[in-house]
PDB file of C-alpha atoms and ligand atoms in Angstrom:
ATOM      1  CA  UNK A1442       5.786   1.934  16.362  1.00 91.00           C
ATOM      2  CA  UNK A1443       6.343   5.090  18.163  1.00 92.00           C
ATOM      3  CA  UNK A1444       6.611   7.838  15.644  1.00 96.00           C
ATOM      4  CA  UNK A1445       5.389   5.759  12.723  1.00 98.00           C
ATOM      5  CA  UNK A1446       2.500   7.664  10.666  1.00 98.00           C
ATOM      6  CA  UNK A1447       1.094   4.722   9.188  1.00 98.00           C
ATOM      7  CA  UNK A1448       1.028   2.901  13.244  1.00 98.00           C
ATOM      8  CA  UNK A1449      -0.890   6.149  14.097  1.00 98.00           C
ATOM      9  CA  UNK A1450      -3.212   5.721  11.264  1.00 98.00           C
ATOM     10  CA  UNK A1451      -3.832   2.232  12.824  1.00 98.00           C
ATOM     11  CA  UNK A1452      -4.173   3.343  16.224  1.00 98.00           C
ATOM     12  CA  UNK A1453      -6.695   6.068  15.081  1.00 98.00           C
ATOM     13  CA  UNK A1454      -4.622   8.983  16.351  1.00 98.00           C
ATOM     14  CA  UNK A1455      -3.811   9.982  12.611  1.00 98.00           C
ATOM     15  CA  UNK A1456      -7.435  10.292  10.578  1.00 98.00           C
ATOM     16  CA  UNK A1457      -7.645   8.602   7.702  1.00 98.00           C
ATOM     17  CA  UNK A1458     -10.300   7.172   5.233  1.00 98.00           C
ATOM     18  CA  UNK A1459     -10.962   3.556   5.452  1.00 98.00           C
ATOM     19  CA  UNK A1460     -11.515   1.349   2.712  1.00 98.00           C
ATOM     20  CA  UNK A1461     -11.058  -2.131   4.277  1.00 98.00           C
ATOM     21  CA  UNK A1462     -10.660  -3.120   8.083  1.00 98.00           C
ATOM     22  CA  UNK A1463      -9.692  -6.750   8.849  1.00 98.00           C
ATOM     23  CA  UNK A1464      -7.984  -8.392  11.983  1.00 98.00           C
ATOM     24  CA  UNK A1465      -4.619  -8.078  10.441  1.00 98.00           C
ATOM     25  CA  UNK A1466      -4.692  -5.360   7.834  1.00 98.00           C
ATOM     26  CA  UNK A1467      -5.845  -1.952   6.992  1.00 99.00           C
ATOM     27  CA  UNK A1468      -6.692  -0.140   3.878  1.00 99.00           C
ATOM     28  CA  UNK A1469      -7.214   3.649   3.529  1.00 99.00           C
ATOM     29  CA  UNK A1470      -7.412   6.297   0.713  1.00 98.00           C
ATOM     30  CA  UNK A1471      -3.772   7.519  -0.611  1.00 98.00           C
ATOM     31  CA  UNK A1472      -3.911  11.444   0.770  1.00 98.00           C
ATOM     32  CA  UNK A1473      -2.315  12.524  -2.431  1.00 98.00           C
ATOM     33  CA  UNK A1474      -4.068  10.087  -4.995  1.00 98.00           C
ATOM     34  CA  UNK A1475      -1.996   9.699  -8.357  1.00 96.00           C
ATOM     35  CA  UNK A1476      -4.859   7.714  -9.966  1.00 97.00           C
ATOM     36  CA  UNK A1477      -8.936   7.660  -9.285  1.00 98.00           C
ATOM     37  CA  UNK A1478      -8.100   4.393  -7.441  1.00 98.00           C
ATOM     38  CA  UNK A1479      -5.243   5.166  -4.903  1.00 98.00           C
ATOM     39  CA  UNK A1480      -5.791   2.905  -1.765  1.00 98.00           C
ATOM     40  CA  UNK A1481      -2.841   1.793   0.614  1.00 99.00           C
ATOM     41  CA  UNK A1482      -3.268  -1.495   2.172  1.00 99.00           C
ATOM     42  CA  UNK A1483      -0.937  -1.924   5.287  1.00 99.00           C
ATOM     43  CA  UNK A1484      -0.466  -4.774   7.990  1.00 98.00           C
ATOM     44  CA  UNK A1485      -1.661  -3.670  11.332  1.00 98.00           C
ATOM     45  CA  UNK A1486       1.948  -4.371  12.927  1.00 98.00           C
ATOM     46  CA  UNK A1487       4.604  -2.484  12.191  1.00 98.00           C
ATOM     47  CA  UNK A1488       7.054  -3.931   9.547  1.00 98.00           C
ATOM     48  CA  UNK A1489       9.597  -1.776   7.965  1.00 98.00           C
ATOM     49  CA  UNK A1490       9.363  -2.796   4.307  1.00 98.00           C
ATOM     50  CA  UNK A1491       8.900  -5.835   2.245  1.00 98.00           C
ATOM     51  CA  UNK A1492      12.869  -6.147   2.982  1.00 97.00           C
ATOM     52  CA  UNK A1493      11.758  -7.116   6.518  1.00 97.00           C
ATOM     53  CA  UNK A1494       9.329  -9.958   5.844  1.00 96.00           C
ATOM     54  CA  UNK A1495       9.473 -13.275   4.498  1.00 94.00           C
ATOM     55  CA  UNK A1496       8.099 -16.932   4.618  1.00 95.00           C
ATOM     56  CA  UNK A1497       7.866 -16.949   8.693  1.00 95.00           C
ATOM     57  CA  UNK A1498       4.822 -14.324   8.027  1.00 96.00           C
ATOM     58  CA  UNK A1499       3.236 -16.261   5.102  1.00 97.00           C
ATOM     59  CA  UNK A1500      -0.077 -15.955   6.902  1.00 98.00           C
ATOM     60  CA  UNK A1501       0.173 -12.457   7.019  1.00 98.00           C
ATOM     61  CA  UNK A1502       1.371 -11.722   3.594  1.00 98.00           C
ATOM     62  CA  UNK A1503      -1.512 -14.185   2.329  1.00 98.00           C
ATOM     63  CA  UNK A1504      -3.812 -11.815   4.428  1.00 98.00           C
ATOM     64  CA  UNK A1505      -2.249  -8.874   2.723  1.00 98.00           C
ATOM     65  CA  UNK A1506      -3.084 -10.169  -0.728  1.00 98.00           C
ATOM     66  CA  UNK A1507      -6.405 -11.231   0.404  1.00 98.00           C
ATOM     67  CA  UNK A1508      -6.854  -7.397   1.458  1.00 98.00           C
ATOM     68  CA  UNK A1509      -5.688  -6.081  -1.723  1.00 98.00           C
ATOM     69  CA  UNK A1510      -7.780  -8.381  -3.813  1.00 98.00           C
ATOM     70  CA  UNK A1511     -10.595  -7.294  -1.987  1.00 98.00           C
ATOM     71  CA  UNK A1512      -9.846  -3.624  -2.201  1.00 98.00           C
ATOM     72  CA  UNK A1513     -10.118  -4.060  -5.911  1.00 98.00           C
ATOM     73  CA  UNK A1514     -13.480  -5.747  -5.848  1.00 98.00           C
ATOM     74  CA  UNK A1515     -14.702  -2.920  -3.675  1.00 98.00           C
ATOM     75  CA  UNK A1516     -13.464  -0.182  -5.681  1.00 98.00           C
ATOM     76  CA  UNK A1517     -14.405  -1.729  -9.091  1.00 98.00           C
ATOM     77  CA  UNK A1518     -11.307  -2.148 -10.876  1.00 98.00           C
ATOM     78  CA  UNK A1519     -10.717  -6.002 -10.434  1.00 98.00           C
ATOM     79  CA  UNK A1520     -11.831  -6.558 -13.905  1.00 98.00           C
ATOM     80  CA  UNK A1521     -10.502  -3.088 -15.264  1.00 98.00           C
ATOM     81  CA  UNK A1522      -7.430  -4.005 -14.056  1.00 98.00           C
ATOM     82  CA  UNK A1523      -5.113  -2.155 -11.472  1.00 98.00           C
ATOM     83  CA  UNK A1524      -1.657  -2.190 -10.279  1.00 98.00           C
ATOM     84  CA  UNK A1525       0.195  -3.187  -6.790  1.00 98.00           C
ATOM     85  CA  UNK A1526       3.325  -1.768  -5.955  1.00 98.00           C
ATOM     86  CA  UNK A1527       5.206  -1.442  -2.834  1.00 98.00           C
ATOM     87  CA  UNK A1528       8.286   0.772  -2.687  1.00 98.00           C
ATOM     88  CA  UNK A1529      11.490  -0.398  -0.627  1.00 98.00           C
ATOM     89  CA  UNK A1530      14.089   1.937   0.211  1.00 97.00           C
ATOM     90  CA  UNK A1531      15.790   4.981  -0.787  1.00 97.00           C
ATOM     91  CA  UNK A1532      16.102   4.754  -4.702  1.00 95.00           C
ATOM     92  CA  UNK A1533      12.351   3.476  -4.686  1.00 96.00           C
ATOM     93  CA  UNK A1534      11.321   6.698  -2.997  1.00 95.00           C
ATOM     94  CA  UNK A1535      10.030   5.030  -0.012  1.00 98.00           C
ATOM     95  CA  UNK A1536       8.732   7.574   2.311  1.00 98.00           C
ATOM     96  CA  UNK A1537       7.061   6.114   4.878  1.00 98.00           C
ATOM     97  CA  UNK A1538       8.960   3.167   6.621  1.00 98.00           C
ATOM     98  CA  UNK A1539       5.713   0.970   7.248  1.00 98.00           C
ATOM     99  CA  UNK A1540       5.162  -1.614   4.783  1.00 98.00           C
ATOM    100  CA  UNK A1541       2.232  -0.483   2.423  1.00 98.00           C
ATOM    101  CA  UNK A1542       1.138  -1.641  -1.128  1.00 98.00           C
ATOM    102  CA  UNK A1543      -0.386   1.137  -3.227  1.00 98.00           C
ATOM    103  CA  UNK A1544      -3.278  -0.067  -5.210  1.00 98.00           C
ATOM    104  CA  UNK A1545      -4.028   2.025  -8.094  1.00 98.00           C
ATOM    105  CA  UNK A1546      -6.484   2.029 -10.962  1.00 98.00           C
ATOM    106  CA  UNK A1547      -9.638   3.623 -12.422  1.00 98.00           C
ATOM    107  CA  UNK A1548      -7.597   4.896 -15.687  1.00 97.00           C
ATOM    108  CA  UNK A1549      -4.761   3.302 -17.967  1.00 95.00           C
ATOM    109  CA  UNK A1550      -1.492   3.571 -15.996  1.00 95.00           C
ATOM    110  CA  UNK A1551       1.802   3.884 -17.969  1.00 92.00           C
ATOM    111  CA  UNK A1552       4.658   1.550 -17.626  1.00 92.00           C
ATOM    112  CA  UNK A1553       7.695   1.511 -16.942  1.00 88.00           C
ATOM    113  CA  UNK A1554       7.900   4.336 -14.683  1.00 80.00           C
ATOM    114  CA  UNK A1555       9.768   7.432 -15.952  1.00 79.00           C
ATOM    115  CA  UNK A1556      13.521   7.437 -16.268  1.00 75.00           C
ATOM    116  CA  UNK A1557      15.713   4.845 -17.887  1.00 70.00           C
ATOM    117  CA  UNK A1558      18.166   2.448 -16.412  1.00 69.00           C
ATOM    118  CA  UNK A1559      20.845   4.386 -17.731  1.00 69.00           C
ATOM    119  CA  UNK A1560      20.074   7.260 -15.269  1.00 60.00           C
ATOM    120  CA  UNK A1561      17.415   9.534 -17.250  1.00 47.00           C
TER     121      UNK A1561
HETATM  122  P1  AMP B 730       5.660   5.447  -0.434  1.00 87.98           P
HETATM  123  O1  AMP B 730       6.448   6.755  -1.257  1.00 87.98           O
HETATM  124  O2  AMP B 730       5.676   4.304  -1.073  1.00 87.98           O
HETATM  125  O3  AMP B 730       6.435   5.402   0.994  1.00 87.98           O
HETATM  126  O4  AMP B 730       4.308   6.040  -0.425  1.00 87.98           O
HETATM  127  C1  AMP B 730       3.999   7.214   0.791  1.00 87.98           C
HETATM  128  C2  AMP B 730       2.152   7.152   0.271  1.00 87.98           C
HETATM  129  O5  AMP B 730       1.712   7.429   1.716  1.00 87.98           O
HETATM  130  C3  AMP B 730       2.433   8.713  -0.499  1.00 87.98           C
HETATM  131  O6  AMP B 730       1.528   7.951  -1.583  1.00 87.98           O
HETATM  132  C4  AMP B 730       1.394   9.431   0.250  1.00 87.98           C
HETATM  133  O7  AMP B 730       0.660  10.344  -0.474  1.00 87.98           O
HETATM  134  C5  AMP B 730       0.876   8.594   1.241  1.00 87.98           C
HETATM  135  N1  AMP B 730       0.745   9.619   2.496  1.00 87.98           N
HETATM  136  C6  AMP B 730       1.528  10.080   3.171  1.00 87.98           C
HETATM  137  N2  AMP B 730       0.650  10.591   4.307  1.00 87.98           N
HETATM  138  C7  AMP B 730      -0.499   9.982   4.705  1.00 87.98           C
HETATM  139  C8  AMP B 730      -1.763  10.136   5.010  1.00 87.98           C
HETATM  140  N3  AMP B 730      -1.720  10.833   6.386  1.00 87.98           N
HETATM  141  N4  AMP B 730      -3.122   9.424   5.051  1.00 87.98           N
HETATM  142  C9  AMP B 730      -2.899   8.504   3.513  1.00 87.98           C
HETATM  143  N5  AMP B 730      -1.771   8.981   2.736  1.00 87.98           N
HETATM  144  C10 AMP B 730      -0.828   9.219   3.223  1.00 87.98           C
HETATM  145 ZN1   ZN B 731       4.330   1.666  11.534  1.00 87.98          ZN
END
């Protein structure tokens, strides 16, 4: 999609550090890592967010899950543990409107995210 940063990365117009490249998915290092391992896994085709995808794209969703697990294995966090996050929309802080899964690990991660349900 024109003007989409991650479509630009898939096209090679925007530089990225590849971790995994499959027929349907691409994984690359987050430019502003929040953990020793912080990789973004995306579909090569443009999809706005998880809100815009469903069972009709079951094969692609399976490919993304396989890619996430392959990244975890490659980055050596499959056994130590890792977190998979996808932000959807404004309240979640989705900055890039191209579906992406953050794969984070390599240190102990706190849960839940900061703030309270009451709005803290
Ligand atoms: P989100 O808030 O879930 O939309 O996250 C977007 C993520 O993309 C952030 O963690 C950014 O650090 C990351 N990001 C933004 N631009 C780039 C880029 N050019 N290469 C790699 N990661 C990026
Ligand atoms: Zn895109």
